[in-house]
Short mmCIF file of C-alpha atoms in Angstrom, two decimals:
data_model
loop_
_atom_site.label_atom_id
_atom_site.label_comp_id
_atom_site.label_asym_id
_atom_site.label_seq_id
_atom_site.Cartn_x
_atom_site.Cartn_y
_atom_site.Cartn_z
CA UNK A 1 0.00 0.00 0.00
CA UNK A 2 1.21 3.52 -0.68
CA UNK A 3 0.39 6.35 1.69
CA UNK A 4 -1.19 9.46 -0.34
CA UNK A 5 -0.82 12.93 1.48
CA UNK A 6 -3.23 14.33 -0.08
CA UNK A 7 -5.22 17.57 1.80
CA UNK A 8 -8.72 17.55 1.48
CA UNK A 9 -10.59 19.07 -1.38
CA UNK A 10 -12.20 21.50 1.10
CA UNK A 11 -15.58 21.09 -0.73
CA UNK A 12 -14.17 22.06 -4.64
CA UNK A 13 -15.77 20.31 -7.33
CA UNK A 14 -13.61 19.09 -9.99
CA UNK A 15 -13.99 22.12 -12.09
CA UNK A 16 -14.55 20.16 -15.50
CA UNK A 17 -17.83 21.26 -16.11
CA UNK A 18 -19.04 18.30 -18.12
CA UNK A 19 -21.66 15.22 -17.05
CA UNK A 20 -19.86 11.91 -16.85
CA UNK A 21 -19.59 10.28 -19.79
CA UNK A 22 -21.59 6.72 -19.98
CA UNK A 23 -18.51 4.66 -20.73
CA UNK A 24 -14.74 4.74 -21.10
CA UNK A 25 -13.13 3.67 -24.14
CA UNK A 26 -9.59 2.76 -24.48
CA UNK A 27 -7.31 5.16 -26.56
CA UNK A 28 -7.57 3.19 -29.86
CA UNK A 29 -11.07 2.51 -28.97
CA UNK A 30 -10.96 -0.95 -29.22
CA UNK A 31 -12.29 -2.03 -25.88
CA UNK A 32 -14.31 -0.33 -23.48
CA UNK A 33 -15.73 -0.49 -20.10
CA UNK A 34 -18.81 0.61 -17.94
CA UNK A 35 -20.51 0.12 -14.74
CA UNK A 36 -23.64 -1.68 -15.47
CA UNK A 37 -26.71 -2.54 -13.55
CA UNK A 38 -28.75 -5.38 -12.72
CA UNK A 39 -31.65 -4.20 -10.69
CA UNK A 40 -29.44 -2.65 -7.84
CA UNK A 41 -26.46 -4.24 -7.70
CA UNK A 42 -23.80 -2.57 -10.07
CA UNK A 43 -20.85 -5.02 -11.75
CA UNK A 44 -17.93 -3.89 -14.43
CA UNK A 45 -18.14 -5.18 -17.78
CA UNK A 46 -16.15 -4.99 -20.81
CA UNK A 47 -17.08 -4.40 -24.24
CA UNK A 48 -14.93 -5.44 -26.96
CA UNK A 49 -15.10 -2.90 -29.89
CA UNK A 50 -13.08 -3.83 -32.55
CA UNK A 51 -14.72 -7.44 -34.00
CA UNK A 52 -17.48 -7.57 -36.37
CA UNK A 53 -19.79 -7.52 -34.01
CA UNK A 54 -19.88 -5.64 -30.54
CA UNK A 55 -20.17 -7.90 -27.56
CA UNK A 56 -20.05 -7.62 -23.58
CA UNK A 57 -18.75 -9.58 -20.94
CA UNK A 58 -19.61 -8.91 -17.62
CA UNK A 59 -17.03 -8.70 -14.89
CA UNK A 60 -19.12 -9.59 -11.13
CA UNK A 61 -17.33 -10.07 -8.07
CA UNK A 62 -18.36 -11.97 -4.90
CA UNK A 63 -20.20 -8.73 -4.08
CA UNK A 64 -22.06 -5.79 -6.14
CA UNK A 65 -19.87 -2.47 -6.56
CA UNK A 66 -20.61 0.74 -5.38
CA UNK A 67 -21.98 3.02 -7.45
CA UNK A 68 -19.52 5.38 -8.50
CA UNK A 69 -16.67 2.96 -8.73
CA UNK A 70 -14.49 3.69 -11.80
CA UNK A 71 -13.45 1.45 -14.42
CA UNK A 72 -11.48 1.73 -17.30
CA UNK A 73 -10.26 -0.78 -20.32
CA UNK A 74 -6.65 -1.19 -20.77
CA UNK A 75 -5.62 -1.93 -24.19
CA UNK A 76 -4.52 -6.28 -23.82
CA UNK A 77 -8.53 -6.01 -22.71
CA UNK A 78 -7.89 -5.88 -18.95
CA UNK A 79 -10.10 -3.59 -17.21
CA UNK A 80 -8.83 -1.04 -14.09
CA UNK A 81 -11.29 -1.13 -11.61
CA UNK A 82 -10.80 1.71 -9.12
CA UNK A 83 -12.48 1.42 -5.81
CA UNK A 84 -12.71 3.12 -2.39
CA UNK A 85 -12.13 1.04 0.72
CA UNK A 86 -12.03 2.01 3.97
CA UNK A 87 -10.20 5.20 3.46
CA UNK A 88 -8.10 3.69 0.63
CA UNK A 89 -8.34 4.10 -2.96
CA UNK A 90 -7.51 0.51 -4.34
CA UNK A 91 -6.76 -0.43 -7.53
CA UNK A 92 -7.15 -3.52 -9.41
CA UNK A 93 -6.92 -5.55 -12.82
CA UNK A 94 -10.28 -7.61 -13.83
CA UNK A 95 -10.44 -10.48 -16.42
CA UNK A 96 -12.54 -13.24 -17.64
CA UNK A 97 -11.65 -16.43 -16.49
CA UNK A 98 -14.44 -18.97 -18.00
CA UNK A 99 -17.33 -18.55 -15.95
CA UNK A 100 -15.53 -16.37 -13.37
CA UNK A 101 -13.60 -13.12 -13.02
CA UNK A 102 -10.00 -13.11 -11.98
CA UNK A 103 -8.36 -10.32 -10.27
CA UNK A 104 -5.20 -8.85 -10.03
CA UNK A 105 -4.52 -6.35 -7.35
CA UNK A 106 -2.49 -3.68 -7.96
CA UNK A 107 -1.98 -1.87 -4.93
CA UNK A 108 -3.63 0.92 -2.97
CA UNK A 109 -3.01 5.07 -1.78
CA UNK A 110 -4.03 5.72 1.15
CA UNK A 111 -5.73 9.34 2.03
CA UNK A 112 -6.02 10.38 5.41
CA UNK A 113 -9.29 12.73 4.92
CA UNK A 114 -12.29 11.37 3.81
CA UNK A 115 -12.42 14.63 1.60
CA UNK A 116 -9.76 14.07 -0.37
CA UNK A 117 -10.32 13.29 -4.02
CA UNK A 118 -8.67 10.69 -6.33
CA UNK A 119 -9.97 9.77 -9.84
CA UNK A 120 -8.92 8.23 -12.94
CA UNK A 121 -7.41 10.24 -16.24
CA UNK A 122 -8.68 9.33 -19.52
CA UNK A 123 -6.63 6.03 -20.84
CA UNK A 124 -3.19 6.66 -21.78
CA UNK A 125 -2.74 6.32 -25.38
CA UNK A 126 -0.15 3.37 -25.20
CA UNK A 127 -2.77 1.53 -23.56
CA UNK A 128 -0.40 -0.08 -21.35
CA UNK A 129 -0.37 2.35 -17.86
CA UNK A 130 -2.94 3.86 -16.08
CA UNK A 131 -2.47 7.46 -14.04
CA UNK A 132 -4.88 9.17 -11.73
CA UNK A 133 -5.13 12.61 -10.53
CA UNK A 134 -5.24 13.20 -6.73
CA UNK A 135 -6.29 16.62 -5.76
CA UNK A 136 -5.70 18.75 -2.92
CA UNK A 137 -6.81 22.98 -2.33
CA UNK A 138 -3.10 23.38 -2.78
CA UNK A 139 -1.16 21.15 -4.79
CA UNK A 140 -2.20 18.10 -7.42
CA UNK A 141 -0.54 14.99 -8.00
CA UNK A 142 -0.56 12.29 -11.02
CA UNK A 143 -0.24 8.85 -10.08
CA UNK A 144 1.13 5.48 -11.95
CA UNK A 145 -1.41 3.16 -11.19
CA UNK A 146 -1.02 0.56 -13.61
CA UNK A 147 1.39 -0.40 -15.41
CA UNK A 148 4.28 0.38 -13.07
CA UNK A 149 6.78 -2.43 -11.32
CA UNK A 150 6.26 -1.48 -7.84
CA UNK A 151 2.17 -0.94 -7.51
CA UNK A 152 0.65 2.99 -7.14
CA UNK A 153 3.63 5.44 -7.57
CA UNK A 154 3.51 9.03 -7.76
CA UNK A 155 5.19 10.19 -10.54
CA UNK A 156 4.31 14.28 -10.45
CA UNK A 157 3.00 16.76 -8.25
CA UNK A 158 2.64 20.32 -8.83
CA UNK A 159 1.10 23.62 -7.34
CA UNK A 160 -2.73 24.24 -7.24
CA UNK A 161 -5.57 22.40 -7.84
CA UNK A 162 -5.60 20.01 -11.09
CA UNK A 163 -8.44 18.94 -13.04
CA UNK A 164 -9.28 17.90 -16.62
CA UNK A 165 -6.73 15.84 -18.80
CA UNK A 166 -5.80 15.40 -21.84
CA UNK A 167 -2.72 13.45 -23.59
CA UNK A 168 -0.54 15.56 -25.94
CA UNK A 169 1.06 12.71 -27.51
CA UNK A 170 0.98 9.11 -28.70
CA UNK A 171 3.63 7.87 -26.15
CA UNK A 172 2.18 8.87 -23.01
CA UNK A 173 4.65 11.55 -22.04
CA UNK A 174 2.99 14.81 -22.17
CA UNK A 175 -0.26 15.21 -19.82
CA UNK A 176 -1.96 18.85 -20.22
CA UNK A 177 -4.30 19.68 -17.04
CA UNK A 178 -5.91 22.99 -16.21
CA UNK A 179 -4.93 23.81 -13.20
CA UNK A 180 -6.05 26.33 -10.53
CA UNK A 181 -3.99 28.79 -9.22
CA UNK A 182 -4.79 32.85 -8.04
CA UNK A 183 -8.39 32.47 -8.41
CA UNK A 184 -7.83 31.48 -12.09
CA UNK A 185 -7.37 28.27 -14.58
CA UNK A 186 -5.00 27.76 -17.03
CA UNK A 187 -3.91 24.72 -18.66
CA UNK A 188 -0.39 23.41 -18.11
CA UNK A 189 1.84 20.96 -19.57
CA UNK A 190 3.59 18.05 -17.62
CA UNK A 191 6.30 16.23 -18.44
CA UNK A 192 6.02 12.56 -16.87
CA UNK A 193 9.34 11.33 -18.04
CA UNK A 194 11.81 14.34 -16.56
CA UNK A 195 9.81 14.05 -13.19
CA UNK A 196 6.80 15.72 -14.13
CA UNK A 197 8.08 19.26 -15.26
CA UNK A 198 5.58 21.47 -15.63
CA UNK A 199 4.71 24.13 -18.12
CA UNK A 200 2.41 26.66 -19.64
CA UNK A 201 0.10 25.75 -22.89
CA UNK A 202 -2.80 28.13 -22.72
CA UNK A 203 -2.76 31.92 -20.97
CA UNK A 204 -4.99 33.75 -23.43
CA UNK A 205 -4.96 36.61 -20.86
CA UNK A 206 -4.03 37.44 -17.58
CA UNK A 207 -7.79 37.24 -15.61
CA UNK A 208 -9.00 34.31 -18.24
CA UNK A 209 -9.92 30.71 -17.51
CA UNK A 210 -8.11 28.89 -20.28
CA UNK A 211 -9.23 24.96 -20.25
CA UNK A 212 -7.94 22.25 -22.99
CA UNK A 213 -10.98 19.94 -23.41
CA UNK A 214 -9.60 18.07 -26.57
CA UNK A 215 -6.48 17.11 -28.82
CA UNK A 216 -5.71 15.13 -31.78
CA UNK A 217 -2.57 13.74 -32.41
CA UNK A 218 -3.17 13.21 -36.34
CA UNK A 219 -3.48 17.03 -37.21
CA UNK A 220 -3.13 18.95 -34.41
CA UNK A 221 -6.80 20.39 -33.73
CA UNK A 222 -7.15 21.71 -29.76
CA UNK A 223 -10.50 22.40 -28.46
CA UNK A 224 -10.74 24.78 -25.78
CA UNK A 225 -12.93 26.82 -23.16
CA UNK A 226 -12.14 29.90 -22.16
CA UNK A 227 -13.72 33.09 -21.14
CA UNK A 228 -11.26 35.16 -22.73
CA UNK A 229 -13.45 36.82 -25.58
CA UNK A 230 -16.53 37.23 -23.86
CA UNK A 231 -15.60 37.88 -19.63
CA UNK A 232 -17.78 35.99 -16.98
CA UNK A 233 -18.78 33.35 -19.98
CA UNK A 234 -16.86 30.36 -21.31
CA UNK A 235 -17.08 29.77 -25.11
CA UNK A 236 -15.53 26.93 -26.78
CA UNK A 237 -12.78 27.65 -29.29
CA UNK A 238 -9.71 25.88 -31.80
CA UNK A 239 -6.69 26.04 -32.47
CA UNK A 240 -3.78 24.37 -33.92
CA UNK A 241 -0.75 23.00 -32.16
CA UNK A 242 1.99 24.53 -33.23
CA UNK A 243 0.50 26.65 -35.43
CA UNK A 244 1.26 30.75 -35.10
CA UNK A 245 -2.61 31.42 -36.18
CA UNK A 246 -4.96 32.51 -33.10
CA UNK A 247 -7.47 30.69 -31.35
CA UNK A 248 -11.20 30.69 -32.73
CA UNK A 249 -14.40 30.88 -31.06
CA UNK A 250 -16.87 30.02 -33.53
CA UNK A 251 -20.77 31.61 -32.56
CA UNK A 252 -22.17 28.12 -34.22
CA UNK A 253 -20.66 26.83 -30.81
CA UNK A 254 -23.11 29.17 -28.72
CA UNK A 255 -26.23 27.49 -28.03
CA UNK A 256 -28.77 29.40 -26.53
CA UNK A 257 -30.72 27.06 -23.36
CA UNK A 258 -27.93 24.09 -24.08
CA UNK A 259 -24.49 23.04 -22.96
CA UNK A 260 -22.10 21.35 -25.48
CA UNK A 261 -19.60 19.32 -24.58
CA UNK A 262 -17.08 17.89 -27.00
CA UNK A 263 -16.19 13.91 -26.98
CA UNK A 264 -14.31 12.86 -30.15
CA UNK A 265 -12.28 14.43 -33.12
CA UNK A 266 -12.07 12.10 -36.28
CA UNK A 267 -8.39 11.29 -36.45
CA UNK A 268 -6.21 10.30 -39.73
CA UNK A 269 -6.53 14.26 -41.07
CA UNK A 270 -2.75 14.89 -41.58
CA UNK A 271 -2.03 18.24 -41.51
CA UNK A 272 -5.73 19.43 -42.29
CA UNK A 273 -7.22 20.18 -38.84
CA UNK A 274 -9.78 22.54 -40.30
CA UNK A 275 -11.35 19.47 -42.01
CA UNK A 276 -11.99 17.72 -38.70
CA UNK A 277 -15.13 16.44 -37.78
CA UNK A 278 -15.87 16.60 -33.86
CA UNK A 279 -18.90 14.93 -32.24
CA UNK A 280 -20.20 17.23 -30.05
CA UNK A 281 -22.75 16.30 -26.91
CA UNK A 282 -25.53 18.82 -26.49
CA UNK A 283 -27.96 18.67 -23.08
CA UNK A 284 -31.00 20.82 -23.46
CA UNK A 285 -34.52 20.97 -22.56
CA UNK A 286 -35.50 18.37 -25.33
CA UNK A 287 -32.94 16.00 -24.06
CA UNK A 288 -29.29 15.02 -25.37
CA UNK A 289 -28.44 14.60 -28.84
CA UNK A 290 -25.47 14.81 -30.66
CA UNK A 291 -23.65 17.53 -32.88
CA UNK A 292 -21.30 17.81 -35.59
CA UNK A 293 -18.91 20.42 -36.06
CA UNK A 294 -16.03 20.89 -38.27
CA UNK A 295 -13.91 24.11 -37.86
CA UNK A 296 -14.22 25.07 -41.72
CA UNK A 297 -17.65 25.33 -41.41
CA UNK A 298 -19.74 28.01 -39.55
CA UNK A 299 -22.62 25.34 -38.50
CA UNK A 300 -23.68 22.89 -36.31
CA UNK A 301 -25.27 19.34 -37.63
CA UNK A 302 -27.83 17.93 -35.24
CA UNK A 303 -28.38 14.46 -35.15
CA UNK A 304 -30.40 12.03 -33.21
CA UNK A 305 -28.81 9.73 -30.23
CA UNK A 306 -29.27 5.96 -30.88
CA UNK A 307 -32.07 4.75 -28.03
CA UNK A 308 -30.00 4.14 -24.84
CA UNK A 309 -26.69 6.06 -25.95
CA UNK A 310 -23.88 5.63 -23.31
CA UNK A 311 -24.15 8.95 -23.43
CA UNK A 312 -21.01 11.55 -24.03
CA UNK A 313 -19.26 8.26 -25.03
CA UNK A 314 -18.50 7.86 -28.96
CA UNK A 315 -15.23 7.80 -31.47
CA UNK A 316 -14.54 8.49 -34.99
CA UNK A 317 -13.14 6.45 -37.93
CA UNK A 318 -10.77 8.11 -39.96
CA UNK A 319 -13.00 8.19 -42.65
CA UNK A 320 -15.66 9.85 -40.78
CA UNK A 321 -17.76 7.65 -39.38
CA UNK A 322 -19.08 8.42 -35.68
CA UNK A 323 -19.78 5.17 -34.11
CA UNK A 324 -21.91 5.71 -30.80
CA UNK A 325 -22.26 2.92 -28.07
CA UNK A 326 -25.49 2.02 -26.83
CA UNK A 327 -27.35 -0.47 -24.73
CA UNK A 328 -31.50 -1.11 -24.62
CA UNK A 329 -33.14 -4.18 -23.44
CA UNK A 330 -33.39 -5.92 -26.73
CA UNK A 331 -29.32 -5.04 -27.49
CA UNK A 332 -27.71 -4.74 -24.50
CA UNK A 333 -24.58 -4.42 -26.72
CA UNK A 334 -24.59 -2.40 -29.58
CA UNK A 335 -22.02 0.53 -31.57
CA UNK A 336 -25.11 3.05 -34.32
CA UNK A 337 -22.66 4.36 -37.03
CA UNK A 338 -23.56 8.09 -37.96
CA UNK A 339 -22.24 9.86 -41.04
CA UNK A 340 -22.80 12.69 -40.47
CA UNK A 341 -23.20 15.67 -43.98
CA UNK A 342 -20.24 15.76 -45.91
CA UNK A 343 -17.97 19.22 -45.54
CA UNK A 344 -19.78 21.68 -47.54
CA UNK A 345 -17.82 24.13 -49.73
CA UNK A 346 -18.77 27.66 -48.72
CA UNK A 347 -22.11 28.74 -50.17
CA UNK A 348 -23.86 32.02 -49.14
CA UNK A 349 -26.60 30.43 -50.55
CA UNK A 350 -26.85 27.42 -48.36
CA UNK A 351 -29.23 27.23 -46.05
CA UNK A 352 -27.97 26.05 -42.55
CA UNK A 353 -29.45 22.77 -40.94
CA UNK A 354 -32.81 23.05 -38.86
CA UNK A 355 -31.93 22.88 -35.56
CA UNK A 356 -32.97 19.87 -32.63
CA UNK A 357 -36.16 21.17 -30.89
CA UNK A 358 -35.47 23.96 -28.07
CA UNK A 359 -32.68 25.36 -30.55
CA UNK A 360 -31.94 28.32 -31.66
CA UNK A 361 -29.71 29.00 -34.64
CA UNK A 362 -26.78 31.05 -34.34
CA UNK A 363 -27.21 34.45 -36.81
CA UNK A 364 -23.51 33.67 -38.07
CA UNK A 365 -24.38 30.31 -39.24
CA UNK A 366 -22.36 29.46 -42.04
CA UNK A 367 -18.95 29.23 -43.93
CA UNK A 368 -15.24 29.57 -41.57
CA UNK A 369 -11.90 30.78 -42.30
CA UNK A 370 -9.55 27.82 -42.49
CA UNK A 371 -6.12 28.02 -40.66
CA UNK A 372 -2.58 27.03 -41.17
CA UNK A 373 -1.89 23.29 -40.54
CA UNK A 374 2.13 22.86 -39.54
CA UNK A 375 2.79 19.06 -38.38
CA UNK A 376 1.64 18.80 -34.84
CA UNK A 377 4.44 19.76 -32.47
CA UNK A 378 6.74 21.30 -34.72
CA UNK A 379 7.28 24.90 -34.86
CA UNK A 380 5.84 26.30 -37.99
CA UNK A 381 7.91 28.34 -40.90
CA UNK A 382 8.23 31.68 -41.58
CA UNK A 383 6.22 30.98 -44.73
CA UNK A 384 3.44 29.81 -42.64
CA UNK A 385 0.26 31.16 -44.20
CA UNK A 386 -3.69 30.52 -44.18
CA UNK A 387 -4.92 28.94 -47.15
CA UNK A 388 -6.68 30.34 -49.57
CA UNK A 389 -10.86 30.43 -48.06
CA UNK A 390 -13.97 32.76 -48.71
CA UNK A 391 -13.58 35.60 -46.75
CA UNK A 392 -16.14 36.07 -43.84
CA UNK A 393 -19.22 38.07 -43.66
CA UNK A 394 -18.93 41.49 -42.98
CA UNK A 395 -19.96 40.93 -39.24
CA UNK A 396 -17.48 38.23 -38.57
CA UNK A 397 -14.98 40.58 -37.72
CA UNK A 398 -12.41 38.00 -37.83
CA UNK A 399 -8.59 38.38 -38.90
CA UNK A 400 -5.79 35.58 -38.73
CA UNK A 401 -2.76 36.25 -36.96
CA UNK A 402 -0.58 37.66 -39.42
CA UNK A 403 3.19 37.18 -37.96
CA UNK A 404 4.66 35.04 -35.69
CA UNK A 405 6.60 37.86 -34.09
CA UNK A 406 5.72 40.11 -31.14
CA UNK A 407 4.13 43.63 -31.90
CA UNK A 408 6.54 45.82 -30.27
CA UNK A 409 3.09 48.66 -30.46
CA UNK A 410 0.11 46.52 -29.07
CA UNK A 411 -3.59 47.41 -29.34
CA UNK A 412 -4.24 50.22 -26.99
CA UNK A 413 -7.01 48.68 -26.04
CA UNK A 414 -5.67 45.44 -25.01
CA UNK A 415 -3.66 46.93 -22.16
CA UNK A 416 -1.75 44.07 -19.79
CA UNK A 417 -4.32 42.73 -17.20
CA UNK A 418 -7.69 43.31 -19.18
CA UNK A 419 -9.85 41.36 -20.46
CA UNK A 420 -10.02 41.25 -24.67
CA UNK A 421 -12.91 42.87 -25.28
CA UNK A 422 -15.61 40.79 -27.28
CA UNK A 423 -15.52 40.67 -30.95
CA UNK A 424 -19.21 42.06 -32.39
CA UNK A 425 -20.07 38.69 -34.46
CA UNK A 426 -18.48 35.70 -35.92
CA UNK A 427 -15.38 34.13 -34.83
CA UNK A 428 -13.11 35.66 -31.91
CA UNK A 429 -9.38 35.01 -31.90
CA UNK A 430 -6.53 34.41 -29.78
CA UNK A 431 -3.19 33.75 -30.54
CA UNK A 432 -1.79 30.09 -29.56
CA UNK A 433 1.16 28.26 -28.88
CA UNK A 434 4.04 27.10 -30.96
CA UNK A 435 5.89 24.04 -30.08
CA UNK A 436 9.39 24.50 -30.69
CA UNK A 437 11.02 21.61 -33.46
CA UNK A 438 14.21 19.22 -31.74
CA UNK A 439 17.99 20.34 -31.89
CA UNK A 440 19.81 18.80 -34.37
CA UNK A 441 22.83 16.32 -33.52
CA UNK A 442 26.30 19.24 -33.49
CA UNK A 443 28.24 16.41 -35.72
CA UNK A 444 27.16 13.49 -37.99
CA UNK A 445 26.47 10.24 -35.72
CA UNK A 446 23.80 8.00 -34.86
CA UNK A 447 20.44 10.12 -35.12
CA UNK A 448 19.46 10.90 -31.34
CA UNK A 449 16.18 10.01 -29.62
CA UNK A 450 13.33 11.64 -30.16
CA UNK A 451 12.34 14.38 -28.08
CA UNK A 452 9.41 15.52 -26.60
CA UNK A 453 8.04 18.99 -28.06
CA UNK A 454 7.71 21.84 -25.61
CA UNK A 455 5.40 24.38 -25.34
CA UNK A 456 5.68 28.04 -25.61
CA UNK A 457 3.95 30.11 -23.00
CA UNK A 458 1.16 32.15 -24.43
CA UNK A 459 2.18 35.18 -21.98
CA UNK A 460 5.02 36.07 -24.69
CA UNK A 461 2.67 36.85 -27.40
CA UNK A 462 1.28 40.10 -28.41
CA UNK A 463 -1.48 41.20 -26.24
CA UNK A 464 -2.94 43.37 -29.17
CA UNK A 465 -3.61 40.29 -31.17
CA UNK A 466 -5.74 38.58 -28.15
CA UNK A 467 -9.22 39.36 -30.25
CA UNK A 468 -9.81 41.59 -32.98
CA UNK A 469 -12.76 43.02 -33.46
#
């Protein structure tokens, strides 16, 4: 067992703003893993994705779970089962063994306040380890819970109070959380192999809370929250990774009465991140549905959850197929496959897609400016440029960032420590980070290892390209 010292929570909530999703999928989605019921008592149980056919197994113990226990699929079809004992958070690997479940214990951390809060990040994307977050009013820690040679070890702890999570690259290396410090969020970058160095990756400005919700590894595309263009109310934006373009915060995006919450970005889209598709979750007063949104276009597609959607849970093929888990009585296992429209060129003419009841349409509906698309955690070149798009409707009010460089004669209206004002339609934009591209070797020899890109703190760009308006 491994003792935890982490302080209690005090009463914060997590910060991430989002529902629980229905299910957790591992990183290459094929396996995932719920909590499922059986009149009261609650039992793990392991889907297996990537077949011809979906198909569950359940995973019971000698005794029903609790509810909230958290599970997650490894990626040799183990599943994590995280549980709290006595004061302990204990982890353990499940498996089918004929009619049985085996059980591998893994170790536990021990907290010594009942307030204290320990959960699991999303699956790593070697599919091999296993990290949770352990949060305290004052400093956050990232633990190896799987995976490791020696049970639960912490592997990073920094300042504040840590939530969110999102993997930055395909080994498993670079975690971004948003973290809480001075009364405001920003998301950070840790390093878990040089003993979890930490730094910045999103300070649009100085009294903004800057959250990373999404990444893909394939292109590049970031989706973010942030209250930067409009103060007191988070929008969701995009940007690029490594790109010297600014950050976008489309009014499609803006749903008036509903919350949307991004799951999935269809991967495989080298070096095209405006052509993305991302499945969007959207809780309103008719329900949940599900959205489509792709950054080149200034719209929203509405579509219709499967019956008994695990909801917020879904992933993309790379040629743009959403595939949604579900369970109802008569399939108690089942993936609906949703193509969504294909990427319309931009057409004044067009008229947007009707809305899902309780909706109401954005006024800026309709075709986006594109944006530069460098390789994902490289820094881009000086003849980084947008490509060629339709310019935006007169009330967009939207510019690209044209230079990479700071503007030694900034905006006088975007004076250090206020707010960017909000832009009067359209898109919004904020400049975003550039990762920098690895040394090269001072004399010929073997080629060295690959390193890990770092990110460039958003504090050293121009503040009078925050938002233009």
């Amino acid at each position: 067992m491994t003792a935890c010292a982490i302080e209690p929570s005090a009463g914060h909530g997590d910060g991430d703003g989002a529902a629980p999703a229905g299910c957790t999928l591992s990183a290459d989605g094929a396996y995932g893993a719920r909590l499922a019921s059986a009149g009261d008592a609650w039992f793990p149980e392991r889907w297996t994705l990537d077949g011809p056919e979906p198909y569950a197994v359940p995973l019971p113990r000698n005794q029903p779970e609790e509810p909230g226990t958290e599970v997650q699929p490894m990626g040799d079809g183990r599943v994590l089962i995280h549980r709290r004992v006595a004061g302990r958070h204990a982890f353990s690997l499940l498996y089918p063994t004929g009619p049985g479940t085996g059980e591998l214990p893994l170790g536990a951390v021990e907290c010594p306040d009942d307030r204290a809060r320990l959960r699991l990040l999303p699956p790593a994307p070697c599919g091999e380890k296993a990290y949770a977050l352990a949060v305290g009013p004052r400093s956050t820690s990232v633990w190896l819970v799987a995976g490791g040679a020696f049970g639960p070890e912490r592997v990073a702890e920094l300042p504040g109070r840590g939530s969110g999570g999102v993997w930055l690259d395909r080994a498993g290396r670079l975690l971004a959380l948003d973290r809480e410090t001075g009364g405001r969020t920003k998301a950070v970058v840790v390093d878990l192999e040089r003993g979890g160095e930490v730094s910045p990756l999103l300070q649009i400005a100085a009294d903004s809370d800057d959250r990373l919700l999404l990444a893909d590894h394939d292109s590049g595309l970031l989706i973010v929250r942030s209250d930067a263009p409009s103060p007191g109310q988070e929008r969701l934006g995009w940007g690029v990774l490594g790109s010297t373009l600014p950050v976008r915060f489309p009014e499609c995006l803006r749903l008036r009465d509903c919350s949307v919450t991004p799951f999935a970005i269809q991967p495989g889209q080298v070096l095209t991140p405006e052509s993305c598709a991302v499945a969007l979750r959207v809780d309103g007063p008719a329900g949940s549905w599900v959205g489509v949104w792709r950054p080149a276009e200034r719209r929203v597609h509405h579509l219709p959850a499967p019956e008994g959607w695990l909801t917020g849970t879904g992933l993309w093929t790379a040629d743009g197929v959403l595939r949604l888990p579900y369970a109802t009585e008569a399939v108690p296992c089942g993936v609906a496959r949703l193509r969504p429209p294909a990427p319309a060129l931009p057409d004044p003419d067009t008229t947007p897609t009707p809305p899902a009841p309780g909706l109401t349409p954005s006024p800026t509906d309709g075709p986006a400016l594109g944006t530069t698309d460098p390789p994902p955690g490289l820094a881009p070149s000086p003849t980084d440029r947008a490509p060629a798009t339709t310019p935006p409707p007169p009330d967009s009010h939207s510019h690209p960032h044209p230079h990479p460089h700071p503007n030694p004669h900034p905006h006088p209206d975007l004076r250090p420590g206020l707010a960017p004002p909000h832009a009067a339609g359209g898109d919004t934009t904020t400049p975003f980070p550039a990762f920098p591209a690895p040394p090269l070797p001072e004399r010929p020899g073997p080629p060295p290892a690959p390193s890990a890109a770092r990110p460039v703190p958003l504090q050293e760009a121009p503040l009078g390209r925050l938002v233009t308006n």
